[in-house]
Tab-separated table of C-alpha atoms and ligand atoms in Angstrom:
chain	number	residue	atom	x	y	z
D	226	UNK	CA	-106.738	41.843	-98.340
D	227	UNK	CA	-106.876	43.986	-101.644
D	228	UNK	CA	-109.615	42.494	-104.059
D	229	UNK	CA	-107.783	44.939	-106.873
D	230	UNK	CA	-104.381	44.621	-106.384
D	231	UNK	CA	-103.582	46.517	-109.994
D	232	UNK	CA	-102.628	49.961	-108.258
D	233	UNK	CA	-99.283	48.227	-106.924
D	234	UNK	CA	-98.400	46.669	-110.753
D	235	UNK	CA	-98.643	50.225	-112.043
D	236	UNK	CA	-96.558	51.496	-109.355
D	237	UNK	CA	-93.506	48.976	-109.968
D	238	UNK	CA	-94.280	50.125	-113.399
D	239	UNK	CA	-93.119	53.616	-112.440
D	240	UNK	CA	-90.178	52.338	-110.366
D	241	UNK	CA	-88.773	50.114	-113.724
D	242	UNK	CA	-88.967	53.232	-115.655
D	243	UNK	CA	-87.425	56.041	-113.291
D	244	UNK	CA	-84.724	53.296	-112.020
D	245	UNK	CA	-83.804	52.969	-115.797
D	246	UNK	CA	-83.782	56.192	-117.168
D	247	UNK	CA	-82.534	57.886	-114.069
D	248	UNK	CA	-79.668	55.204	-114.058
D	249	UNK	CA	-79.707	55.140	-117.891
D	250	UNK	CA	-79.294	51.188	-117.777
D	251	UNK	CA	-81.791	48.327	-119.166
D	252	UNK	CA	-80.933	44.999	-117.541
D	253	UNK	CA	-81.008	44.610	-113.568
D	254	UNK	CA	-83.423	44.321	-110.824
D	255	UNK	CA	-84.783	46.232	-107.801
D	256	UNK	CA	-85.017	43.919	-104.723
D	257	UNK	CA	-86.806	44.752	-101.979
D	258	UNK	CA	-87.473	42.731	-98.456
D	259	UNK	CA	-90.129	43.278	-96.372
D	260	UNK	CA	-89.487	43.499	-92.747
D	261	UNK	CA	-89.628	40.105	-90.153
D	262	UNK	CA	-92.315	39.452	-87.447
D	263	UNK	CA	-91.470	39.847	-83.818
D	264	UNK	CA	-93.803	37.856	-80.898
D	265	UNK	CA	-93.915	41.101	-79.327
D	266	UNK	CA	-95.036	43.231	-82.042
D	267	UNK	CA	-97.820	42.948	-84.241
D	268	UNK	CA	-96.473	42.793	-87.678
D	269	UNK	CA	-96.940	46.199	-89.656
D	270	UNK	CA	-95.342	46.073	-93.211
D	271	UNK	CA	-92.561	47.987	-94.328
D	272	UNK	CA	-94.003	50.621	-95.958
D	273	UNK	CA	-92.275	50.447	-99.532
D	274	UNK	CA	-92.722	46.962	-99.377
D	275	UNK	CA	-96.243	47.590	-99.235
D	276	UNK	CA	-96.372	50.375	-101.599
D	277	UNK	CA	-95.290	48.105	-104.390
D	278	UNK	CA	-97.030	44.938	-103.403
D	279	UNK	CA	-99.638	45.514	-100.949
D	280	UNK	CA	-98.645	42.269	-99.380
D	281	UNK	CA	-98.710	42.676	-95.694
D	282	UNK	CA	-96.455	39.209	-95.776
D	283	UNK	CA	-93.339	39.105	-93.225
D	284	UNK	CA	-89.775	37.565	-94.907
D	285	UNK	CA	-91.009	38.144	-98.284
D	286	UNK	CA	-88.929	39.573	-101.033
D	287	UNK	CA	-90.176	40.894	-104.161
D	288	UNK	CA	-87.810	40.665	-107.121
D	289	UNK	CA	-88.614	43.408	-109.780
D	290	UNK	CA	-86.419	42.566	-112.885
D	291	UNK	CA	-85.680	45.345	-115.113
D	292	UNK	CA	-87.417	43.823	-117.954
D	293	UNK	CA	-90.785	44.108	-116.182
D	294	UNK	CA	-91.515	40.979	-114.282
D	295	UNK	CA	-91.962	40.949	-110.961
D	296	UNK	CA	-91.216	37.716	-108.414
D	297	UNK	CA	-92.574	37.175	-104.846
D	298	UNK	CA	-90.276	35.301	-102.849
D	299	UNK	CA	-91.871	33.649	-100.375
D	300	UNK	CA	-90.165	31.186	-97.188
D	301	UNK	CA	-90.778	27.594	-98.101
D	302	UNK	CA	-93.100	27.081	-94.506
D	303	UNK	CA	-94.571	24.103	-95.754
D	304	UNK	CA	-97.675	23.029	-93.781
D	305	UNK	CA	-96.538	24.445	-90.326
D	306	UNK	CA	-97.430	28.163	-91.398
D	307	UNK	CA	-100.957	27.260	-91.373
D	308	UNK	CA	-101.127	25.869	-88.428
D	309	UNK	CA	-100.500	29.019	-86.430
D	310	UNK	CA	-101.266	31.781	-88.824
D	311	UNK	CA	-104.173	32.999	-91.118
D	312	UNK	CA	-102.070	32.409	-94.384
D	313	UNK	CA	-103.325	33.188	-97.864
D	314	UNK	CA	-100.253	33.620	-99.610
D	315	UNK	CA	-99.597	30.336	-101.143
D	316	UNK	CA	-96.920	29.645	-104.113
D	317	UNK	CA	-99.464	28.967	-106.821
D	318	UNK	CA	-100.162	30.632	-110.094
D	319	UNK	CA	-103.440	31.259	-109.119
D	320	UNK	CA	-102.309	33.537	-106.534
D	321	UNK	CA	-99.634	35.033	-108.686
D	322	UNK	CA	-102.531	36.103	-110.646
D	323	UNK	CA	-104.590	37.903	-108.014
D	324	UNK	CA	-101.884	39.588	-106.260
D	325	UNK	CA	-100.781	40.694	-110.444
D	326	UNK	CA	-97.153	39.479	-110.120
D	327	UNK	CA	-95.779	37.327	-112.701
D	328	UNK	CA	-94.908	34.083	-110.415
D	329	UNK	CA	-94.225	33.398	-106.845
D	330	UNK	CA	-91.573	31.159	-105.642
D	331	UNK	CA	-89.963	29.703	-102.285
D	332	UNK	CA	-86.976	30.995	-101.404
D	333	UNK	CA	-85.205	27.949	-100.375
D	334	UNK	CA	-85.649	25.164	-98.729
D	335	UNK	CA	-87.993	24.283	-95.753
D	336	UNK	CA	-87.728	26.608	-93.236
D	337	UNK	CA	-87.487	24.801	-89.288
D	338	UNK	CA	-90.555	26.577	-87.843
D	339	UNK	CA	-93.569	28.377	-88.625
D	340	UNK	CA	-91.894	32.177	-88.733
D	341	UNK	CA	-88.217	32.668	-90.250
D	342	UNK	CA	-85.678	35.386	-88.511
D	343	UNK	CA	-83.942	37.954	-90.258
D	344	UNK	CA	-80.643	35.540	-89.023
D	345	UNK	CA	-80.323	33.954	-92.997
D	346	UNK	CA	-79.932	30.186	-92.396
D	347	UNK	CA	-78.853	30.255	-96.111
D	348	UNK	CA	-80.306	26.917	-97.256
D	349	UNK	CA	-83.482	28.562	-96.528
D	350	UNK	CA	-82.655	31.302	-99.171
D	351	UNK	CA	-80.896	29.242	-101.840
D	352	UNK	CA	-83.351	29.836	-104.497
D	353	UNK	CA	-82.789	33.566	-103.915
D	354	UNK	CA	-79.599	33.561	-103.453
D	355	UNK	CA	-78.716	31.514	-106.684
D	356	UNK	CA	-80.491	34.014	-108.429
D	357	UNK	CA	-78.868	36.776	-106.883
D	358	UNK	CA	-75.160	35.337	-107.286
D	359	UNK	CA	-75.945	34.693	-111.163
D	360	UNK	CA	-76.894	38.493	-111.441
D	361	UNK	CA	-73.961	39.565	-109.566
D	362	UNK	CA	-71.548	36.947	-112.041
D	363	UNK	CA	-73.047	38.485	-114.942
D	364	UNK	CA	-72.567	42.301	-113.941
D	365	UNK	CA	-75.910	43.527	-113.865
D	366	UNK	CA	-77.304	46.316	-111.923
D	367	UNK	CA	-78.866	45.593	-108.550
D	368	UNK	CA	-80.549	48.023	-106.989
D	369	UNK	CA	-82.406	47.989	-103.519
D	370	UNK	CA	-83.127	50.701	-100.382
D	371	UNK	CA	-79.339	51.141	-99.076
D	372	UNK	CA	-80.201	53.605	-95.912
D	373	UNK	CA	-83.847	54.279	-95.570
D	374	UNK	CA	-85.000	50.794	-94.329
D	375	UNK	CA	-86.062	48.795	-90.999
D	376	UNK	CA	-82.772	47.330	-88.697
D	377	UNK	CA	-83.545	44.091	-89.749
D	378	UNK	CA	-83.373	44.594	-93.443
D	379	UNK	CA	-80.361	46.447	-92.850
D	380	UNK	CA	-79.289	43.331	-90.834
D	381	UNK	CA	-80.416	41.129	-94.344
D	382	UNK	CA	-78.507	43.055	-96.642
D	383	UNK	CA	-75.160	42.848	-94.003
D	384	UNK	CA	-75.340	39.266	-94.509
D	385	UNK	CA	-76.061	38.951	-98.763
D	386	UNK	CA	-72.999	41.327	-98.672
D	387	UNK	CA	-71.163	38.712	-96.380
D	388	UNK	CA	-71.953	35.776	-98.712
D	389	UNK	CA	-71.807	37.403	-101.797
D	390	UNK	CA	-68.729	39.679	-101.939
D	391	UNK	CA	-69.313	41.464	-105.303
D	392	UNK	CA	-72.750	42.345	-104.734
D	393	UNK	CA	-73.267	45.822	-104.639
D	394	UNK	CA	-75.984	47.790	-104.765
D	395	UNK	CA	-77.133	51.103	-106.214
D	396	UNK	CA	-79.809	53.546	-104.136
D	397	UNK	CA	-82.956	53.350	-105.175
D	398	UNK	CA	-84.418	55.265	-101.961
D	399	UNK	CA	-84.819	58.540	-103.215
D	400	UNK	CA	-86.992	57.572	-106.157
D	401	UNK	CA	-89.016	55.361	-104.421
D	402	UNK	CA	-89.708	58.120	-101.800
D	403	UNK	CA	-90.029	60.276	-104.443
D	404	UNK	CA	-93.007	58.021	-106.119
D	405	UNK	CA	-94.344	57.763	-102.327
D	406	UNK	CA	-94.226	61.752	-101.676
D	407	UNK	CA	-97.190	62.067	-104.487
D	408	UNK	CA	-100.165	60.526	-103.227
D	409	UNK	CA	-102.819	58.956	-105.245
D	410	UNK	CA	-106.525	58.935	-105.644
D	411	UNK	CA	-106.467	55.522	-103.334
D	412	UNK	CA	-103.942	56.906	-100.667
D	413	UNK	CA	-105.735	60.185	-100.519
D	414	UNK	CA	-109.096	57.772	-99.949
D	415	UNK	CA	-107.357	56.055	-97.349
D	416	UNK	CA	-105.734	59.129	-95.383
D	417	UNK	CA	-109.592	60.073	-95.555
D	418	UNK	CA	-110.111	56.625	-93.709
D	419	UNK	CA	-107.338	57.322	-90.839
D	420	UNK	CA	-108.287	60.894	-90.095
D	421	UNK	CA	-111.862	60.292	-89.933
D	422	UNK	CA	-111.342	57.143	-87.594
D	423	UNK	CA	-109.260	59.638	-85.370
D	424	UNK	CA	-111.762	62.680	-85.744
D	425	UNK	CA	-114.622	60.050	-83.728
D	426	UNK	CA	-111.379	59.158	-81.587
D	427	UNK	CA	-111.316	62.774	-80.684
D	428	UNK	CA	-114.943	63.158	-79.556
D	429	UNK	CA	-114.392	60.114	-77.466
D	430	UNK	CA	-111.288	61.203	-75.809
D	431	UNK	CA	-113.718	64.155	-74.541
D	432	UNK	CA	-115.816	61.647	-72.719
D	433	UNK	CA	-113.115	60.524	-70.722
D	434	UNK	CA	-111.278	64.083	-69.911
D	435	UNK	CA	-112.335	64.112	-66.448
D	436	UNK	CA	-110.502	65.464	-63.239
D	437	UNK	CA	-109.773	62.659	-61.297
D	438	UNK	CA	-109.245	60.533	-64.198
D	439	UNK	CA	-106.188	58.671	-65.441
D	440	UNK	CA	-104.517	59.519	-68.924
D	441	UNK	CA	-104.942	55.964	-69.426
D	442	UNK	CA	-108.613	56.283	-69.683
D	443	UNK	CA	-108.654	58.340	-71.995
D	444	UNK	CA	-106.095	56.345	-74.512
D	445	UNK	CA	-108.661	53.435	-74.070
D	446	UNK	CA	-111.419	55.957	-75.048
D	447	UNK	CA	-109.384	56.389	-78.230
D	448	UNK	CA	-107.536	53.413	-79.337
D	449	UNK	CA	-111.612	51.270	-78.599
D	450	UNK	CA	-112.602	54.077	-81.419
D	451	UNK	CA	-110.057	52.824	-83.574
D	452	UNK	CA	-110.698	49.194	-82.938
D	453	UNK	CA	-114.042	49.336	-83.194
D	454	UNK	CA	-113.790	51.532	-86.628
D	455	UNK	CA	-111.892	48.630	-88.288
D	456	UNK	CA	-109.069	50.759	-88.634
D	457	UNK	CA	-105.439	48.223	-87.939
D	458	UNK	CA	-105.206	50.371	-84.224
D	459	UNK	CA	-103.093	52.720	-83.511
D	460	UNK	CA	-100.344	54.692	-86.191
D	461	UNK	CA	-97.963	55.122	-83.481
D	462	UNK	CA	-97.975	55.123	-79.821
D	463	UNK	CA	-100.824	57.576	-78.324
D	464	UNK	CA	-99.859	60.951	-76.977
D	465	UNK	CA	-102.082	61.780	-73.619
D	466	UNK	CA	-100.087	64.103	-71.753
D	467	UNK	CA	-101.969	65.947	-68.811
D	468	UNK	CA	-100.247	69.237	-66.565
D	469	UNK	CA	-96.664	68.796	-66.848
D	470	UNK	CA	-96.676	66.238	-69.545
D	471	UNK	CA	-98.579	68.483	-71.784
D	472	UNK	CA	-95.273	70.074	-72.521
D	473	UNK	CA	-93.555	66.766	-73.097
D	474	UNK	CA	-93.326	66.381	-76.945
D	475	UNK	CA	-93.696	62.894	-77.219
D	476	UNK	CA	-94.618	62.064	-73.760
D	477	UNK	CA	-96.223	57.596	-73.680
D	478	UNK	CA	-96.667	56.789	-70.273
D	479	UNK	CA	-100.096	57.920	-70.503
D	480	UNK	CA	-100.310	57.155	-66.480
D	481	UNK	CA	-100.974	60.829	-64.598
D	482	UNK	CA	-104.296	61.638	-62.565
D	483	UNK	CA	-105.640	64.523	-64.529
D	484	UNK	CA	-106.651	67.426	-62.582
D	485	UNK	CA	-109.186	70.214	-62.873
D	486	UNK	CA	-107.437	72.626	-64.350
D	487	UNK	CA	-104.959	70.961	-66.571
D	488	UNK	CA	-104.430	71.036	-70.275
D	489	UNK	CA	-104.008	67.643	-71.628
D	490	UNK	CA	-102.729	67.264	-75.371
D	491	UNK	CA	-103.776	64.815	-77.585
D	492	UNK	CA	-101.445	63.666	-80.001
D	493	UNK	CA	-103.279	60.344	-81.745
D	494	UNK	CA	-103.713	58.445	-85.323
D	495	UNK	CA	-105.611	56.050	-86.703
D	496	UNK	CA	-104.105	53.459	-89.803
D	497	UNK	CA	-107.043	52.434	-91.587
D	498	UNK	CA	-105.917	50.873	-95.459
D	499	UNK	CA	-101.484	50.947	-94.062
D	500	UNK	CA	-102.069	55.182	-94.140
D	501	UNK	CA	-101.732	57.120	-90.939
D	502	UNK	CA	-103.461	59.911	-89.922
D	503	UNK	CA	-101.873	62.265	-87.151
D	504	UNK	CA	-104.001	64.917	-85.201
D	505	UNK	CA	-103.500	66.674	-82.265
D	506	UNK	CA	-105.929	68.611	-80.144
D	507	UNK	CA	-105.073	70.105	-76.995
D	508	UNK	CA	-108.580	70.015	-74.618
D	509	UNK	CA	-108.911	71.463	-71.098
D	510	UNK	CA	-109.605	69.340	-68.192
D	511	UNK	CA	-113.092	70.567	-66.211
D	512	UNK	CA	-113.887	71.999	-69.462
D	513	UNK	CA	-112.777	75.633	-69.544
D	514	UNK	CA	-110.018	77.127	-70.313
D	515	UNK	CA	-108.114	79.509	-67.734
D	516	UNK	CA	-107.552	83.050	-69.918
D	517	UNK	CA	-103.895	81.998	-69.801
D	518	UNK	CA	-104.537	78.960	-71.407
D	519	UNK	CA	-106.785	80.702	-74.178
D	520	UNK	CA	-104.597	83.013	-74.543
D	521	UNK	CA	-101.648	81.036	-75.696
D	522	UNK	CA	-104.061	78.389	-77.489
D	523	UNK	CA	-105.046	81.470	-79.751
D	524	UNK	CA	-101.387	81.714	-80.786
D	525	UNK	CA	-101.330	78.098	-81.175
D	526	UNK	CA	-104.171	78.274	-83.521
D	527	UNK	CA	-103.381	81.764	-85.150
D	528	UNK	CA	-99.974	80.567	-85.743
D	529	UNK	CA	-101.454	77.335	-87.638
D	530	UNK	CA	-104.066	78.982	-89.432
D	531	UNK	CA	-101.547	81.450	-90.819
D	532	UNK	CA	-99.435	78.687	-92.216
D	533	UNK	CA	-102.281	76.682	-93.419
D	534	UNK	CA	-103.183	79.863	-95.196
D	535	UNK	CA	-99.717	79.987	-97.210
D	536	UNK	CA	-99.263	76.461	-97.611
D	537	UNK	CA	-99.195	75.736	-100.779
D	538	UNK	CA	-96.873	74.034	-104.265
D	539	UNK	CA	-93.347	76.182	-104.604
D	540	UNK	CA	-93.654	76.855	-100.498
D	541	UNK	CA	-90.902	73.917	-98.870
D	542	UNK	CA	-91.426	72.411	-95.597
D	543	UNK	CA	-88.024	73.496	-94.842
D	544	UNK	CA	-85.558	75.690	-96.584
D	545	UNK	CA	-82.953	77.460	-94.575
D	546	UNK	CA	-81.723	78.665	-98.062
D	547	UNK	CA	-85.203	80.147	-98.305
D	548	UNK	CA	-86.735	81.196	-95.126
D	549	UNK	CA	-89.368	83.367	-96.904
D	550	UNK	CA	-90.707	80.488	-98.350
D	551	UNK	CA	-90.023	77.715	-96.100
D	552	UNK	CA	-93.050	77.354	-93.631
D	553	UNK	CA	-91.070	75.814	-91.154
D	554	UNK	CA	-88.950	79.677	-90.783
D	555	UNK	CA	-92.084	81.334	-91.147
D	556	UNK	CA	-93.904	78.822	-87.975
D	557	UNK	CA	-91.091	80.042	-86.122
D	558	UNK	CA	-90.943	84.031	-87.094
D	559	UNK	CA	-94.572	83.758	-86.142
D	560	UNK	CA	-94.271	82.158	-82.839
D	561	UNK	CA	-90.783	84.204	-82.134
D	562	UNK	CA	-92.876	87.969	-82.629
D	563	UNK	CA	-96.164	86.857	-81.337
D	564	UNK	CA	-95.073	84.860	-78.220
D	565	UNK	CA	-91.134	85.599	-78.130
D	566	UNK	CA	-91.241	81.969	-78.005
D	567	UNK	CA	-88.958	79.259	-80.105
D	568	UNK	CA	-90.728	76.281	-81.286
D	569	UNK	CA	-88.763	73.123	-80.179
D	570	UNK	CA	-89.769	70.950	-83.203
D	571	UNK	CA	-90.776	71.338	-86.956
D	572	UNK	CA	-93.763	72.689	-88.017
D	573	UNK	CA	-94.878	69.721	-89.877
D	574	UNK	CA	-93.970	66.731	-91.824
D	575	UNK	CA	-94.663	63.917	-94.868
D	576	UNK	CA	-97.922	61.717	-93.672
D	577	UNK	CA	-98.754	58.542	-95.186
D	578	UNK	CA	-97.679	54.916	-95.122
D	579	UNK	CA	-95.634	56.099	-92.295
D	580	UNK	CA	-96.444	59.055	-89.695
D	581	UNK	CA	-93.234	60.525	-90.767
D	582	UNK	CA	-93.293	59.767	-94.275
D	583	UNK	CA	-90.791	60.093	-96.762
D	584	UNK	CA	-89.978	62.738	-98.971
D	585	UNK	CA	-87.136	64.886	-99.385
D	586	UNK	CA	-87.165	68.689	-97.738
D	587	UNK	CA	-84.708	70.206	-100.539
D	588	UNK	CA	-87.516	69.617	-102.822
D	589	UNK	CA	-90.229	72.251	-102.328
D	590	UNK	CA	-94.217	71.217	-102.144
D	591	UNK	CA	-95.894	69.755	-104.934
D	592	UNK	CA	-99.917	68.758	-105.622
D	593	UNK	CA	-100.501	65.475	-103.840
D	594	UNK	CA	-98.177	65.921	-100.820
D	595	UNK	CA	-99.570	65.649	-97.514
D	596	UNK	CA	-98.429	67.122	-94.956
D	597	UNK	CA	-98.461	68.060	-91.095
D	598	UNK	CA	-99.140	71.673	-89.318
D	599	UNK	CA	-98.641	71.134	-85.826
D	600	UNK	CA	-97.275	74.263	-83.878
D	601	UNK	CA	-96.848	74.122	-79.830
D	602	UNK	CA	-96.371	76.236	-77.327
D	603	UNK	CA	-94.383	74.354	-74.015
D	604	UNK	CA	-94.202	76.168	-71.056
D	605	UNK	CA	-93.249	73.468	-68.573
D	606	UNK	CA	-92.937	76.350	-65.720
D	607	UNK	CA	-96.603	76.505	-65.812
D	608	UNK	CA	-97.219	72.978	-66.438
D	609	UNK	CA	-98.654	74.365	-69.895
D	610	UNK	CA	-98.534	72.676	-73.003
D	611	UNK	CA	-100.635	73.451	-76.134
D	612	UNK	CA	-100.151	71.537	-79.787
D	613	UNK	CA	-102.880	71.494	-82.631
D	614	UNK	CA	-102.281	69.513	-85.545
D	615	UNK	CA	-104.174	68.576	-88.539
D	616	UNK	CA	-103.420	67.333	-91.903
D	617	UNK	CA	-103.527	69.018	-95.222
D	618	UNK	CA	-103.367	67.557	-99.083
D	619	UNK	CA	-101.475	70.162	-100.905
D	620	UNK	CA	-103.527	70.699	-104.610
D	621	UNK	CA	-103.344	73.598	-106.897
D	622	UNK	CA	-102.718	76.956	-105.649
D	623	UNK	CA	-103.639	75.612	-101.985
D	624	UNK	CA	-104.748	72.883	-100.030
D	625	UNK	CA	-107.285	70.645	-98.444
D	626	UNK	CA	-107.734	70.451	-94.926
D	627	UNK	CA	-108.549	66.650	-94.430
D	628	UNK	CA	-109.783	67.191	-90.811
D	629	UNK	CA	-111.616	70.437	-91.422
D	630	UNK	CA	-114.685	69.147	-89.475
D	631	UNK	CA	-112.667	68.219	-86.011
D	632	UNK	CA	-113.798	71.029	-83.907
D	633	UNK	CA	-110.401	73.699	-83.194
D	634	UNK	CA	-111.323	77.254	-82.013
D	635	UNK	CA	-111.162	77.017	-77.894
D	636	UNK	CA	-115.130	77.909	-77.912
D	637	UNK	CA	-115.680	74.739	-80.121
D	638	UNK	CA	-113.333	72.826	-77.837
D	639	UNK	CA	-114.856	73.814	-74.923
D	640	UNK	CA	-118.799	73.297	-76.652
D	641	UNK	CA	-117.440	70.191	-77.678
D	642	UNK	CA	-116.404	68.506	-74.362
D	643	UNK	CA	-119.836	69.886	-72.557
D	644	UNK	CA	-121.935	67.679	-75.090
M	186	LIG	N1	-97.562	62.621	-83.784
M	186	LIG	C1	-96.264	62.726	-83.300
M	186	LIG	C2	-95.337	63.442	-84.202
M	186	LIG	O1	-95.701	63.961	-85.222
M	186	LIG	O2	-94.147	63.474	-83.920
M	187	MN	MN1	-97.204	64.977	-86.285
């Protein structure tokens, strides 16, 4: 748990005011539902949610009114919550006051068990939804995430709009993932957090890339490393693909014998603070790397160093309008002269609450993006794959490397899996 949880207040601050003068209206609210917990899932926030509460709370919604006040919604559990589940968020004043919203209150009446399902047994909700139906009588705005959103808030919003035929919402995505895009002092301090977690994840993994060894092994190398960091595990699922599955872009199974010989890529990320960090080396098994192998993992790396070189604010992520200035045309250009080769997936992407984070490719890079550079080489007739990622915060004129110090050239590779 946050002990300053001020950060969020100033960012629903910023939503209020780009919501009303981008809408040019004054009275409404911005609802917005965090996601439900599954028994076979842990529970990860949905990342807006977060971004404007830091409440890691399942089935809450937070009511932002126009006017500046901000609700927390929270089910009416009773005493059964507590009985299964750390809980902390209680509906007092006192708590209202260290989480810095104005009040908290049920939603309805008791819920039947100790979790509540996105299915919206509406007695459960009738606080809410008395609120909500009075706002809808009296014509003011409502505005929530219409597209970008988890199934099960979609599912949510399905069933308000069943119940409450005039409700209808305006889009507040794009200026909420236009708030997210720019990252913070604290955000940058916690992509800091994730990387570094997954930089010691990376010397681990060495220990384990062994011939003879499983892929397996060398995900428990890693994912121990982030357990044993504090970080909340891993940002999505871990990439260890060995020979053939080296050239399998988002290969799981994680469950081939390496064998001397092999490349295995290494596609892993830490959360540490909600943030994700996403790095991918590409390490030869035995140690060495065939001259084949060096030789494309030199494009690999000359390809991202060029990019990394350009990247910068008024370059775009991706502009087909613009291909001189969009680094995903120029990844490709690179790879297409130097390798007659065409990269099968975009050079990068938005990192932060989420591995793919939002923000909008028609707009081009700004200071406090960060992004992805991630170029590949997949030769599957060889059984030779080759990706290295890291993770840049565009500033001025440039950018900062966050994972400058994880070892890249294939002599520090190969130094750094003999020590
Ligand atoms: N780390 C996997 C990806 O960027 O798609
Ligand atoms: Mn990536």
């Amino acid at each position: 748990m946050h002990n300053d949880f001020s950060i969020f207040a100033q960012r629903r601050a910023a939503l209020v005011d780009i919501i009303k003068s981008s809408f040019g209206v004054e009275q409404g609210a911005i609802i917005l539902f965090a996601g439900f917990e599954h028994e076979h899932y842990r529970y990860r926030q949905e990342s807006s949610f977060y971004y404007f509460t830091g409440i890691q709370e399942p089935a809450t919604i937070l009511w932002l009114d126009l006017d500046g006040t901000a609700t927390l919604y929270l089910p009416n559990y009773g005493d059964k919550r507590a009985v299964w589940m750390h809980t902390w968020l209680l509906p007092t004043q006192e708590v209202a006051d260290q989480i810095q919203v104005d009040e908290i209150k049920l939603l309805g009446a008791l819920s039947q068990t100790f979790e509540i399902c996105p299915l919206l047994h509406t007695q459960e909700y009738e606080i809410f939804l008395q609120r909500l139906r009075m706002n809808v009588d009296q014509s003011r705005h409502l505005f929530t995430m219409t597209k970008c959103m988890l199934m099960e808030q979609r599912f949510m919003l399905n069933q308000l709009a069943a119940h409450i035929p005039s409700l209808h919402w305006h889009d507040a995505g794009p200026h909420i993932a236009k708030l997210r895009r720019k990252k913070d002092q604290s955000e940058i301090e916690a992509l800091y957090k994730a990387v570094n977690v997954t930089m010691i994840a990376h010397e681990g993994a060495t220990k384990a890339i062994k011939p003879s060894n499983y892929e397996y092994e060398v995900q428990a190398a890693i994912e121990y490393v982030f357990t044993e960091a504090g970080s909340q595990g891993a940002a999505f699922p871990s990439i260890i693909g060995s020979g053939i599955n080296s050239t399998v872009l988002h290969y799981r199974e994680n469950n081939r014998q390496m064998e001397m010989g092999d490349l295995v890529v290494v596609d892993i990320g830490a959360m540490y603070d909600q943030y994700c960090a996403d790095l991918t080396r590409t390490f030869p098994v035995g140690g060495k790397f065939t001259p084949r192998q060096r030789e494309i993992y030199n494009i690999v790396l000359e390809c991202q160093e060029f990019i990394a070189g350009i990247a910068a604010p008024g370059y775009w992520l991706n502009n087909k309008e613009q291909p001189d200035k969009s680094l995903n045309h120029l990844a490709r250009e690179f790879l297409k002269q130097r390798a007659h080769y065409e990269l099968p997936h975009g050079i990068g992407h938005f990192l932060g609450l989420d591995v793919h984070d939002v923000g909008s490719s028609a707009e081009p890079l700004h200071e406090g993006d960060v992004i992805t550079i991630e170029p590949g080489i997949y030769l599957p007739h060889e059984e030779l794959g080759v990706r290295i990622e890291d993770n840049y915060w565009i500033v001025t004129g440039g950018n900062v490397c966050l994972s400058e110090q994880l070892p890249k050239s294939a002599d520090e590779i190969e130094k750094m899996m003999a020590e």
